[in-house]
Amino acid sequence: MTFSLELSDDVIEVRDWVHDFAERVVRPAAAEWDEREETPWPIIQEAAKIGLYSMDLFAAQTAEPTGLGMLTVFEELFWGDAGIALSILGTGLAAAALAGNGTPEQIGEWLPQMFGTVDDPKLSSFCSSEPGAGSDVAAIITKAKYDEAADEWVINGTKTWATNGGIANVHIVVASVAPELGSRGQATFIIPPGTKGFTQGQKFSKHGIRASHTAEVVLDDVRIPGGLVLGGKEKLDERLARSREGKSSAGQAAMKTFERTRPSVGAMALGVARAAYEYALEYAQQREQFGRKIGDFQAIAFKLVDMKTRIDAARLLVWRAGWMARNNKPFTNAEGSMAKLVASEAAVYVTDEAIQILGGNGYTRDYPVERMHRDAKIFTIFEGTSEIQRLVMARAITGLPLK
């Protein structure tokens, strides 16, 4: 068996195509949409027109045999700009939840509605976090009760930090159906567009990724058909019965979704880190102080070396996790969390050093590393904080129920 890290021609072709779009369309618009703090619909529409924002691309890249196709798409788009990229790719988390946990019928009906059409693109949103339950997924208090007479689920609660929350066409919502079972008593539901009682709450003004819409969503006696629980009610009832008997379960959908997407979050962080490194490198090769290019000073050159090393090391972990996920290899040592942890912290480190290399210029909004630095921080927080990643890894490595 030959070992190779060389990307296939198909992956390279898609990567270069996405990079071209990021360079021509995304990057020139980054500062404007960061300042506006609005969803960049014109750019989403441009992405839809060329097939970059589409169900077909999502399906093709998630099925790509090495698992590296979608990772390179994420890295290149986030190299262009994190906020705009998240607006384009934020639907992917909800789509992953549906694809990973839904029935074939649910996937066939709802996945197209998550993306819309070329002429009328739509967004989707995955809603798990709550005001009192962020990292502590077991503390979710949004409740779903089954009305047997009407064959409907009745859902009440508030979700927060939802990417595309309230402006999405389709929302995927995690709720408790058996509170006595904790996280094992949760289920995930499809909320169709225009559902009565489902509204947007507060929209958040954020430190970074400001072109991406983040908001609360409120569910007030929301009623949806009984068949809109992911995986179907029969499968849910079987899982709850096993949990009540004390038998092991395959796990609830929210955590399975995060496990599937953590390598992708690492790839997003890589894109931001690489963009900051490349800008700082070019600056160091051109900027002169004391009669020399500043990159000629060991203090600056060593910073660039450390930045590049961390990026490349993180990419190897991200690619490994992506390959493992695609080929159904178990994350016995929490390799998905490992990749996300290292890549996200590398992004924070690299963007911070980029500002340092640019000096006063780096601290101003006239230079993009300031925005990149603000954008990078979110990767150590969302889809599991760095502390949670370390806890997941520690439990996997030691086999002990660490707290």
PDB file of N, CA and C in Angstrom, residues 105-203:
ATOM      1  N   GLU A 105     -35.767   9.670   3.353  1.00  0.00           N
ATOM      2  CA  GLU A 105     -36.889  10.523   2.939  1.00  0.00           C
ATOM      3  C   GLU A 105     -36.716  11.945   3.444  1.00  0.00           C
ATOM      4  N   GLN A 106     -36.272  12.096   4.685  1.00  0.00           N
ATOM      5  CA  GLN A 106     -36.040  13.430   5.230  1.00  0.00           C
ATOM      6  C   GLN A 106     -34.930  14.143   4.472  1.00  0.00           C
ATOM      7  N   ILE A 107     -33.871  13.428   4.179  1.00  0.00           N
ATOM      8  CA  ILE A 107     -32.755  14.032   3.443  1.00  0.00           C
ATOM      9  C   ILE A 107     -33.222  14.473   2.062  1.00  0.00           C
ATOM     10  N   GLY A 108     -33.962  13.614   1.395  1.00  0.00           N
ATOM     11  CA  GLY A 108     -34.425  13.932   0.051  1.00  0.00           C
ATOM     12  C   GLY A 108     -35.351  15.128   0.001  1.00  0.00           C
ATOM     13  N   GLU A 109     -36.171  15.295   1.046  1.00  0.00           N
ATOM     14  CA  GLU A 109     -37.120  16.408   1.061  1.00  0.00           C
ATOM     15  C   GLU A 109     -36.501  17.713   1.522  1.00  0.00           C
ATOM     16  N   TRP A 110     -35.653  17.649   2.559  1.00  0.00           N
ATOM     17  CA  TRP A 110     -35.238  18.883   3.223  1.00  0.00           C
ATOM     18  C   TRP A 110     -33.868  19.400   2.824  1.00  0.00           C
ATOM     19  N   LEU A 111     -32.964  18.542   2.371  1.00  0.00           N
ATOM     20  CA  LEU A 111     -31.647  19.033   1.978  1.00  0.00           C
ATOM     21  C   LEU A 111     -31.733  20.049   0.835  1.00  0.00           C
ATOM     22  N   PRO A 112     -32.541  19.817  -0.198  1.00  0.00           N
ATOM     23  CA  PRO A 112     -32.661  20.844  -1.239  1.00  0.00           C
ATOM     24  C   PRO A 112     -33.207  22.169  -0.714  1.00  0.00           C
ATOM     25  N   GLN A 113     -34.111  22.103   0.267  1.00  0.00           N
ATOM     26  CA  GLN A 113     -34.686  23.340   0.810  1.00  0.00           C
ATOM     27  C   GLN A 113     -33.695  24.105   1.674  1.00  0.00           C
ATOM     28  N   MET A 114     -32.660  23.427   2.144  1.00  0.00           N
ATOM     29  CA  MET A 114     -31.635  24.108   2.928  1.00  0.00           C
ATOM     30  C   MET A 114     -30.799  25.043   2.057  1.00  0.00           C
ATOM     31  N   PHE A 115     -30.598  24.676   0.807  1.00  0.00           N
ATOM     32  CA  PHE A 115     -29.749  25.461  -0.093  1.00  0.00           C
ATOM     33  C   PHE A 115     -30.537  26.343  -1.051  1.00  0.00           C
ATOM     34  N   GLY A 116     -31.790  25.992  -1.343  1.00  0.00           N
ATOM     35  CA  GLY A 116     -32.565  26.764  -2.301  1.00  0.00           C
ATOM     36  C   GLY A 116     -32.108  26.498  -3.722  1.00  0.00           C
ATOM     37  N   THR A 117     -32.266  27.506  -4.575  1.00  0.00           N
ATOM     38  CA  THR A 117     -31.916  27.371  -5.981  1.00  0.00           C
ATOM     39  C   THR A 117     -30.877  28.411  -6.372  1.00  0.00           C
ATOM     40  N   VAL A 118     -30.388  28.305  -7.596  1.00  0.00           N
ATOM     41  CA  VAL A 118     -29.414  29.273  -8.100  1.00  0.00           C
ATOM     42  C   VAL A 118     -29.995  30.676  -8.074  1.00  0.00           C
ATOM     43  N   ASP A 119     -31.250  30.809  -8.474  1.00  0.00           N
ATOM     44  CA  ASP A 119     -31.891  32.119  -8.524  1.00  0.00           C
ATOM     45  C   ASP A 119     -32.397  32.598  -7.168  1.00  0.00           C
ATOM     46  N   ASP A 120     -32.602  31.662  -6.249  1.00  0.00           N
ATOM     47  CA  ASP A 120     -33.147  32.022  -4.933  1.00  0.00           C
ATOM     48  C   ASP A 120     -32.472  31.186  -3.850  1.00  0.00           C
ATOM     49  N   PRO A 121     -31.190  31.467  -3.544  1.00  0.00           N
ATOM     50  CA  PRO A 121     -30.485  30.678  -2.533  1.00  0.00           C
ATOM     51  C   PRO A 121     -31.089  30.880  -1.148  1.00  0.00           C
ATOM     52  N   LYS A 122     -31.072  29.812  -0.349  1.00  0.00           N
ATOM     53  CA  LYS A 122     -31.582  29.841   1.022  1.00  0.00           C
ATOM     54  C   LYS A 122     -30.463  29.465   1.992  1.00  0.00           C
ATOM     55  N   LEU A 123     -30.687  29.749   3.264  1.00  0.00           N
ATOM     56  CA  LEU A 123     -29.756  29.385   4.316  1.00  0.00           C
ATOM     57  C   LEU A 123     -30.415  28.405   5.279  1.00  0.00           C
ATOM     58  N   SER A 124     -29.601  27.722   6.040  1.00  0.00           N
ATOM     59  CA  SER A 124     -30.106  26.850   7.096  1.00  0.00           C
ATOM     60  C   SER A 124     -29.324  27.104   8.375  1.00  0.00           C
ATOM     61  N   SER A 125     -29.889  26.636   9.497  1.00  0.00           N
ATOM     62  CA  SER A 125     -29.290  26.926  10.795  1.00  0.00           C
ATOM     63  C   SER A 125     -29.396  25.717  11.709  1.00  0.00           C
ATOM     64  N   PHE A 126     -28.298  25.416  12.406  1.00  0.00           N
ATOM     65  CA  PHE A 126     -28.287  24.362  13.418  1.00  0.00           C
ATOM     66  C   PHE A 126     -28.351  25.029  14.787  1.00  0.00           C
ATOM     67  N   CYS A 127     -29.354  24.697  15.568  1.00  0.00           N
ATOM     68  CA  CYS A 127     -29.625  25.397  16.830  1.00  0.00           C
ATOM     69  C   CYS A 127     -29.509  24.425  18.001  1.00  0.00           C
ATOM     70  N   SER A 128     -28.402  24.521  18.711  1.00  0.00           N
ATOM     71  CA  SER A 128     -28.172  23.648  19.851  1.00  0.00           C
ATOM     72  C   SER A 128     -27.975  24.436  21.145  1.00  0.00           C
ATOM     73  N   SER A 129     -27.069  25.426  21.139  1.00  0.00           N
ATOM     74  CA  SER A 129     -26.727  26.170  22.357  1.00  0.00           C
ATOM     75  C   SER A 129     -27.934  26.925  22.908  1.00  0.00           C
ATOM     76  N   GLU A 130     -27.913  27.094  24.237  1.00  0.00           N
ATOM     77  CA  GLU A 130     -28.954  27.850  24.927  1.00  0.00           C
ATOM     78  C   GLU A 130     -28.307  28.837  25.889  1.00  0.00           C
ATOM     79  N   PRO A 131     -29.058  29.835  26.358  1.00  0.00           N
ATOM     80  CA  PRO A 131     -28.481  30.799  27.299  1.00  0.00           C
ATOM     81  C   PRO A 131     -27.840  30.138  28.518  1.00  0.00           C
ATOM     82  N   GLY A 132     -28.399  29.013  28.980  1.00  0.00           N
ATOM     83  CA  GLY A 132     -27.831  28.321  30.135  1.00  0.00           C
ATOM     84  C   GLY A 132     -27.179  27.004  29.786  1.00  0.00           C
ATOM     85  N   ALA A 133     -26.992  26.733  28.500  1.00  0.00           N
ATOM     86  CA  ALA A 133     -26.429  25.450  28.078  1.00  0.00           C
ATOM     87  C   ALA A 133     -25.635  25.642  26.806  1.00  0.00           C
ATOM     88  N   GLY A 134     -24.359  26.056  26.974  1.00  0.00           N
ATOM     89  CA  GLY A 134     -23.478  26.179  25.827  1.00  0.00           C
ATOM     90  C   GLY A 134     -22.646  24.922  25.708  1.00  0.00           C
ATOM     91  N   SER A 135     -21.517  24.896  26.419  1.00  0.00           N
ATOM     92  CA  SER A 135     -20.684  23.696  26.416  1.00  0.00           C
ATOM     93  C   SER A 135     -21.380  22.516  27.093  1.00  0.00           C
ATOM     94  N   ASP A 136     -22.256  22.809  28.052  1.00  0.00           N
ATOM     95  CA  ASP A 136     -22.959  21.753  28.786  1.00  0.00           C
ATOM     96  C   ASP A 136     -24.212  21.353  28.014  1.00  0.00           C
ATOM     97  N   VAL A 137     -24.010  20.523  26.983  1.00  0.00           N
ATOM     98  CA  VAL A 137     -25.122  20.131  26.118  1.00  0.00           C
ATOM     99  C   VAL A 137     -26.203  19.391  26.906  1.00  0.00           C
ATOM    100  N   ALA A 138     -25.809  18.677  27.967  1.00  0.00           N
ATOM    101  CA  ALA A 138     -26.780  17.925  28.762  1.00  0.00           C
ATOM    102  C   ALA A 138     -27.754  18.835  29.494  1.00  0.00           C
ATOM    103  N   ALA A 139     -27.428  20.123  29.600  1.00  0.00           N
ATOM    104  CA  ALA A 139     -28.283  21.059  30.338  1.00  0.00           C
ATOM    105  C   ALA A 139     -29.355  21.715  29.466  1.00  0.00           C
ATOM    106  N   ILE A 140     -29.502  21.280  28.233  1.00  0.00           N
ATOM    107  CA  ILE A 140     -30.520  21.841  27.342  1.00  0.00           C
ATOM    108  C   ILE A 140     -31.902  21.686  27.975  1.00  0.00           C
ATOM    109  N   ILE A 141     -32.661  22.795  28.018  1.00  0.00           N
ATOM    110  CA  ILE A 141     -33.989  22.759  28.623  1.00  0.00           C
ATOM    111  C   ILE A 141     -35.109  22.988  27.613  1.00  0.00           C
ATOM    112  N   THR A 142     -34.780  23.314  26.376  1.00  0.00           N
ATOM    113  CA  THR A 142     -35.814  23.372  25.344  1.00  0.00           C
ATOM    114  C   THR A 142     -36.476  22.001  25.278  1.00  0.00           C
ATOM    115  N   LYS A 143     -37.801  21.972  25.347  1.00  0.00           N
ATOM    116  CA  LYS A 143     -38.523  20.706  25.457  1.00  0.00           C
ATOM    117  C   LYS A 143     -39.423  20.470  24.251  1.00  0.00           C
ATOM    118  N   ALA A 144     -39.469  19.223  23.850  1.00  0.00           N
ATOM    119  CA  ALA A 144     -40.384  18.792  22.798  1.00  0.00           C
ATOM    120  C   ALA A 144     -41.280  17.687  23.360  1.00  0.00           C
ATOM    121  N   LYS A 145     -42.579  17.892  23.272  1.00  0.00           N
ATOM    122  CA  LYS A 145     -43.543  16.893  23.734  1.00  0.00           C
ATOM    123  C   LYS A 145     -44.361  16.393  22.549  1.00  0.00           C
ATOM    124  N   TYR A 146     -44.595  15.096  22.543  1.00  0.00           N
ATOM    125  CA  TYR A 146     -45.334  14.499  21.437  1.00  0.00           C
ATOM    126  C   TYR A 146     -46.823  14.506  21.739  1.00  0.00           C
ATOM    127  N   ASP A 147     -47.602  15.129  20.865  1.00  0.00           N
ATOM    128  CA  ASP A 147     -49.064  15.138  20.949  1.00  0.00           C
ATOM    129  C   ASP A 147     -49.565  13.988  20.077  1.00  0.00           C
ATOM    130  N   GLU A 148     -49.868  12.866  20.738  1.00  0.00           N
ATOM    131  CA  GLU A 148     -50.209  11.659  19.988  1.00  0.00           C
ATOM    132  C   GLU A 148     -51.489  11.818  19.183  1.00  0.00           C
ATOM    133  N   ALA A 149     -52.465  12.519  19.740  1.00  0.00           N
ATOM    134  CA  ALA A 149     -53.748  12.680  19.045  1.00  0.00           C
ATOM    135  C   ALA A 149     -53.580  13.423  17.725  1.00  0.00           C
ATOM    136  N   ALA A 150     -52.698  14.429  17.731  1.00  0.00           N
ATOM    137  CA  ALA A 150     -52.497  15.239  16.522  1.00  0.00           C
ATOM    138  C   ALA A 150     -51.323  14.760  15.685  1.00  0.00           C
ATOM    139  N   ASP A 151     -50.546  13.793  16.207  1.00  0.00           N
ATOM    140  CA  ASP A 151     -49.288  13.357  15.576  1.00  0.00           C
ATOM    141  C   ASP A 151     -48.412  14.576  15.298  1.00  0.00           C
ATOM    142  N   GLU A 152     -48.181  15.352  16.363  1.00  0.00           N
ATOM    143  CA  GLU A 152     -47.356  16.554  16.257  1.00  0.00           C
ATOM    144  C   GLU A 152     -46.419  16.651  17.459  1.00  0.00           C
ATOM    145  N   TRP A 153     -45.297  17.303  17.245  1.00  0.00           N
ATOM    146  CA  TRP A 153     -44.398  17.671  18.325  1.00  0.00           C
ATOM    147  C   TRP A 153     -44.669  19.126  18.701  1.00  0.00           C
ATOM    148  N   VAL A 154     -44.705  19.391  19.993  1.00  0.00           N
ATOM    149  CA  VAL A 154     -44.888  20.751  20.503  1.00  0.00           C
ATOM    150  C   VAL A 154     -43.584  21.150  21.199  1.00  0.00           C
ATOM    151  N   ILE A 155     -42.938  22.197  20.697  1.00  0.00           N
ATOM    152  CA  ILE A 155     -41.596  22.565  21.169  1.00  0.00           C
ATOM    153  C   ILE A 155     -41.617  23.960  21.782  1.00  0.00           C
ATOM    154  N   ASN A 156     -40.983  24.091  22.955  1.00  0.00           N
ATOM    155  CA  ASN A 156     -40.862  25.373  23.640  1.00  0.00           C
ATOM    156  C   ASN A 156     -39.432  25.557  24.150  1.00  0.00           C
ATOM    157  N   GLY A 157     -38.911  26.768  23.960  1.00  0.00           N
ATOM    158  CA  GLY A 157     -37.568  27.065  24.456  1.00  0.00           C
ATOM    159  C   GLY A 157     -36.916  28.189  23.674  1.00  0.00           C
ATOM    160  N   THR A 158     -35.671  28.487  24.040  1.00  0.00           N
ATOM    161  CA  THR A 158     -34.886  29.527  23.365  1.00  0.00           C
ATOM    162  C   THR A 158     -33.502  28.983  23.049  1.00  0.00           C
ATOM    163  N   LYS A 159     -33.075  29.193  21.813  1.00  0.00           N
ATOM    164  CA  LYS A 159     -31.740  28.816  21.391  1.00  0.00           C
ATOM    165  C   LYS A 159     -30.918  30.082  21.148  1.00  0.00           C
ATOM    166  N   THR A 160     -29.630  29.997  21.402  1.00  0.00           N
ATOM    167  CA  THR A 160     -28.781  31.169  21.227  1.00  0.00           C
ATOM    168  C   THR A 160     -27.545  30.812  20.401  1.00  0.00           C
ATOM    169  N   TRP A 161     -26.814  31.830  19.978  1.00  0.00           N
ATOM    170  CA  TRP A 161     -25.592  31.661  19.179  1.00  0.00           C
ATOM    171  C   TRP A 161     -25.842  30.842  17.911  1.00  0.00           C
ATOM    172  N   ALA A 162     -27.009  30.994  17.330  1.00  0.00           N
ATOM    173  CA  ALA A 162     -27.346  30.209  16.143  1.00  0.00           C
ATOM    174  C   ALA A 162     -26.880  30.932  14.885  1.00  0.00           C
ATOM    175  N   THR A 163     -25.927  30.339  14.167  1.00  0.00           N
ATOM    176  CA  THR A 163     -25.511  30.883  12.873  1.00  0.00           C
ATOM    177  C   THR A 163     -26.685  30.804  11.904  1.00  0.00           C
ATOM    178  N   ASN A 164     -27.018  31.927  11.298  1.00  0.00           N
ATOM    179  CA  ASN A 164     -28.175  32.063  10.401  1.00  0.00           C
ATOM    180  C   ASN A 164     -29.510  31.942  11.138  1.00  0.00           C
ATOM    181  N   GLY A 165     -29.485  31.993  12.454  1.00  0.00           N
ATOM    182  CA  GLY A 165     -30.707  31.834  13.229  1.00  0.00           C
ATOM    183  C   GLY A 165     -31.735  32.919  12.918  1.00  0.00           C
ATOM    184  N   GLY A 166     -32.933  32.495  12.562  1.00  0.00           N
ATOM    185  CA  GLY A 166     -34.024  33.438  12.291  1.00  0.00           C
ATOM    186  C   GLY A 166     -34.121  33.864  10.846  1.00  0.00           C
ATOM    187  N   ILE A 167     -32.999  33.835  10.105  1.00  0.00           N
ATOM    188  CA  ILE A 167     -33.036  34.212   8.696  1.00  0.00           C
ATOM    189  C   ILE A 167     -32.938  32.984   7.797  1.00  0.00           C
ATOM    190  N   ALA A 168     -32.769  31.818   8.406  1.00  0.00           N
ATOM    191  CA  ALA A 168     -32.647  30.581   7.642  1.00  0.00           C
ATOM    192  C   ALA A 168     -34.007  30.125   7.135  1.00  0.00           C
ATOM    193  N   ASN A 169     -33.964  29.352   6.072  1.00  0.00           N
ATOM    194  CA  ASN A 169     -35.185  28.751   5.541  1.00  0.00           C
ATOM    195  C   ASN A 169     -35.580  27.537   6.365  1.00  0.00           C
ATOM    196  N   VAL A 170     -34.593  26.714   6.720  1.00  0.00           N
ATOM    197  CA  VAL A 170     -34.818  25.517   7.520  1.00  0.00           C
ATOM    198  C   VAL A 170     -33.932  25.596   8.758  1.00  0.00           C
ATOM    199  N   HIS A 171     -34.527  25.315   9.921  1.00  0.00           N
ATOM    200  CA  HIS A 171     -33.761  25.275  11.170  1.00  0.00           C
ATOM    201  C   HIS A 171     -33.757  23.847  11.699  1.00  0.00           C
ATOM    202  N   ILE A 172     -32.618  23.413  12.201  1.00  0.00           N
ATOM    203  CA  ILE A 172     -32.490  22.118  12.863  1.00  0.00           C
ATOM    204  C   ILE A 172     -32.287  22.396  14.343  1.00  0.00           C
ATOM    205  N   VAL A 173     -33.212  21.927  15.165  1.00  0.00           N
ATOM    206  CA  VAL A 173     -33.253  22.307  16.578  1.00  0.00           C
ATOM    207  C   VAL A 173     -33.121  21.075  17.473  1.00  0.00           C
ATOM    208  N   VAL A 174     -32.222  21.170  18.456  1.00  0.00           N
ATOM    209  CA  VAL A 174     -32.040  20.109  19.449  1.00  0.00           C
ATOM    210  C   VAL A 174     -32.922  20.418  20.653  1.00  0.00           C
ATOM    211  N   ALA A 175     -33.682  19.416  21.106  1.00  0.00           N
ATOM    212  CA  ALA A 175     -34.568  19.611  22.253  1.00  0.00           C
ATOM    213  C   ALA A 175     -34.592  18.352  23.102  1.00  0.00           C
ATOM    214  N   SER A 176     -35.006  18.516  24.356  1.00  0.00           N
ATOM    215  CA  SER A 176     -35.121  17.388  25.275  1.00  0.00           C
ATOM    216  C   SER A 176     -36.511  16.776  25.155  1.00  0.00           C
ATOM    217  N   VAL A 177     -36.551  15.461  24.985  1.00  0.00           N
ATOM    218  CA  VAL A 177     -37.840  14.756  24.943  1.00  0.00           C
ATOM    219  C   VAL A 177     -38.019  13.877  26.175  1.00  0.00           C
ATOM    220  N   ALA A 178     -36.921  13.609  26.883  1.00  0.00           N
ATOM    221  CA  ALA A 178     -36.964  12.820  28.112  1.00  0.00           C
ATOM    222  C   ALA A 178     -35.941  13.409  29.070  1.00  0.00           C
ATOM    223  N   PRO A 179     -36.294  14.505  29.759  1.00  0.00           N
ATOM    224  CA  PRO A 179     -35.327  15.228  30.601  1.00  0.00           C
ATOM    225  C   PRO A 179     -34.627  14.355  31.637  1.00  0.00           C
ATOM    226  N   GLU A 180     -35.293  13.302  32.105  1.00  0.00           N
ATOM    227  CA  GLU A 180     -34.710  12.454  33.138  1.00  0.00           C
ATOM    228  C   GLU A 180     -33.493  11.679  32.637  1.00  0.00           C
ATOM    229  N   LEU A 181     -33.319  11.618  31.304  1.00  0.00           N
ATOM    230  CA  LEU A 181     -32.193  10.888  30.721  1.00  0.00           C
ATOM    231  C   LEU A 181     -31.019  11.786  30.360  1.00  0.00           C
ATOM    232  N   GLY A 182     -31.130  13.087  30.652  1.00  0.00           N
ATOM    233  CA  GLY A 182     -30.052  14.011  30.329  1.00  0.00           C
ATOM    234  C   GLY A 182     -29.829  14.098  28.832  1.00  0.00           C
ATOM    235  N   SER A 183     -28.551  14.084  28.404  1.00  0.00           N
ATOM    236  CA  SER A 183     -28.248  14.218  26.980  1.00  0.00           C
ATOM    237  C   SER A 183     -28.756  13.036  26.166  1.00  0.00           C
ATOM    238  N   ARG A 184     -28.926  11.883  26.821  1.00  0.00           N
ATOM    239  CA  ARG A 184     -29.441  10.709  26.107  1.00  0.00           C
ATOM    240  C   ARG A 184     -30.930  10.834  25.807  1.00  0.00           C
ATOM    241  N   GLY A 185     -31.575  11.802  26.430  1.00  0.00           N
ATOM    242  CA  GLY A 185     -33.005  12.003  26.220  1.00  0.00           C
ATOM    243  C   GLY A 185     -33.313  13.148  25.273  1.00  0.00           C
ATOM    244  N   GLN A 186     -32.349  13.463  24.411  1.00  0.00           N
ATOM    245  CA  GLN A 186     -32.544  14.565  23.464  1.00  0.00           C
ATOM    246  C   GLN A 186     -32.829  14.041  22.067  1.00  0.00           C
ATOM    247  N   ALA A 187     -33.487  14.874  21.274  1.00  0.00           N
ATOM    248  CA  ALA A 187     -33.762  14.567  19.878  1.00  0.00           C
ATOM    249  C   ALA A 187     -33.576  15.840  19.071  1.00  0.00           C
ATOM    250  N   THR A 188     -33.506  15.684  17.764  1.00  0.00           N
ATOM    251  CA  THR A 188     -33.258  16.818  16.879  1.00  0.00           C
ATOM    252  C   THR A 188     -34.389  16.912  15.869  1.00  0.00           C
ATOM    253  N   PHE A 189     -34.871  18.140  15.640  1.00  0.00           N
ATOM    254  CA  PHE A 189     -36.094  18.353  14.873  1.00  0.00           C
ATOM    255  C   PHE A 189     -35.866  19.294  13.698  1.00  0.00           C
ATOM    256  N   ILE A 190     -36.619  19.062  12.645  1.00  0.00           N
ATOM    257  CA  ILE A 190     -36.626  19.933  11.475  1.00  0.00           C
ATOM    258  C   ILE A 190     -37.756  20.945  11.646  1.00  0.00           C
ATOM    259  N   ILE A 191     -37.412  22.233  11.610  1.00  0.00           N
ATOM    260  CA  ILE A 191     -38.419  23.290  11.695  1.00  0.00           C
ATOM    261  C   ILE A 191     -38.598  23.886  10.296  1.00  0.00           C
ATOM    262  N   PRO A 192     -39.734  23.644   9.665  1.00  0.00           N
ATOM    263  CA  PRO A 192     -39.949  24.144   8.296  1.00  0.00           C
ATOM    264  C   PRO A 192     -40.053  25.667   8.263  1.00  0.00           C
ATOM    265  N   PRO A 193     -39.862  26.272   7.096  1.00  0.00           N
ATOM    266  CA  PRO A 193     -40.023  27.731   6.983  1.00  0.00           C
ATOM    267  C   PRO A 193     -41.448  28.156   7.273  1.00  0.00           C
ATOM    268  N   GLY A 194     -41.562  29.314   7.926  1.00  0.00           N
ATOM    269  CA  GLY A 194     -42.886  29.881   8.193  1.00  0.00           C
ATOM    270  C   GLY A 194     -43.656  29.200   9.306  1.00  0.00           C
ATOM    271  N   THR A 195     -42.974  28.391  10.131  1.00  0.00           N
ATOM    272  CA  THR A 195     -43.656  27.691  11.208  1.00  0.00           C
ATOM    273  C   THR A 195     -44.157  28.687  12.265  1.00  0.00           C
ATOM    274  N   LYS A 196     -45.419  28.576  12.617  1.00  0.00           N
ATOM    275  CA  LYS A 196     -46.028  29.467  13.609  1.00  0.00           C
ATOM    276  C   LYS A 196     -45.377  29.269  14.976  1.00  0.00           C
ATOM    277  N   GLY A 197     -45.078  30.395  15.650  1.00  0.00           N
ATOM    278  CA  GLY A 197     -44.482  30.352  16.977  1.00  0.00           C
ATOM    279  C   GLY A 197     -42.969  30.336  16.971  1.00  0.00           C
ATOM    280  N   PHE A 198     -42.365  30.274  15.786  1.00  0.00           N
ATOM    281  CA  PHE A 198     -40.901  30.272  15.681  1.00  0.00           C
ATOM    282  C   PHE A 198     -40.450  31.650  15.221  1.00  0.00           C
ATOM    283  N   THR A 199     -39.675  32.356  16.056  1.00  0.00           N
ATOM    284  CA  THR A 199     -39.271  33.724  15.743  1.00  0.00           C
ATOM    285  C   THR A 199     -37.798  33.953  16.073  1.00  0.00           C
ATOM    286  N   GLN A 200     -37.246  34.992  15.479  1.00  0.00           N
ATOM    287  CA  GLN A 200     -35.883  35.398  15.800  1.00  0.00           C
ATOM    288  C   GLN A 200     -35.887  36.296  17.022  1.00  0.00           C
ATOM    289  N   GLY A 201     -34.952  36.040  17.930  1.00  0.00           N
ATOM    290  CA  GLY A 201     -34.778  36.904  19.082  1.00  0.00           C
ATOM    291  C   GLY A 201     -33.685  37.920  18.820  1.00  0.00           C
ATOM    292  N   GLN A 202     -32.811  38.096  19.789  1.00  0.00           N
ATOM    293  CA  GLN A 202     -31.730  39.076  19.684  1.00  0.00           C
ATOM    294  C   GLN A 202     -30.722  38.689  18.613  1.00  0.00           C
ATOM    295  N   LYS A 203     -30.341  39.638  17.767  1.00  0.00           N
ATOM    296  CA  LYS A 203     -29.210  39.448  16.864  1.00  0.00           C
ATOM    297  C   LYS A 203     -27.970  39.996  17.570  1.00  0.00           C
TER     298      LYS A 203
END
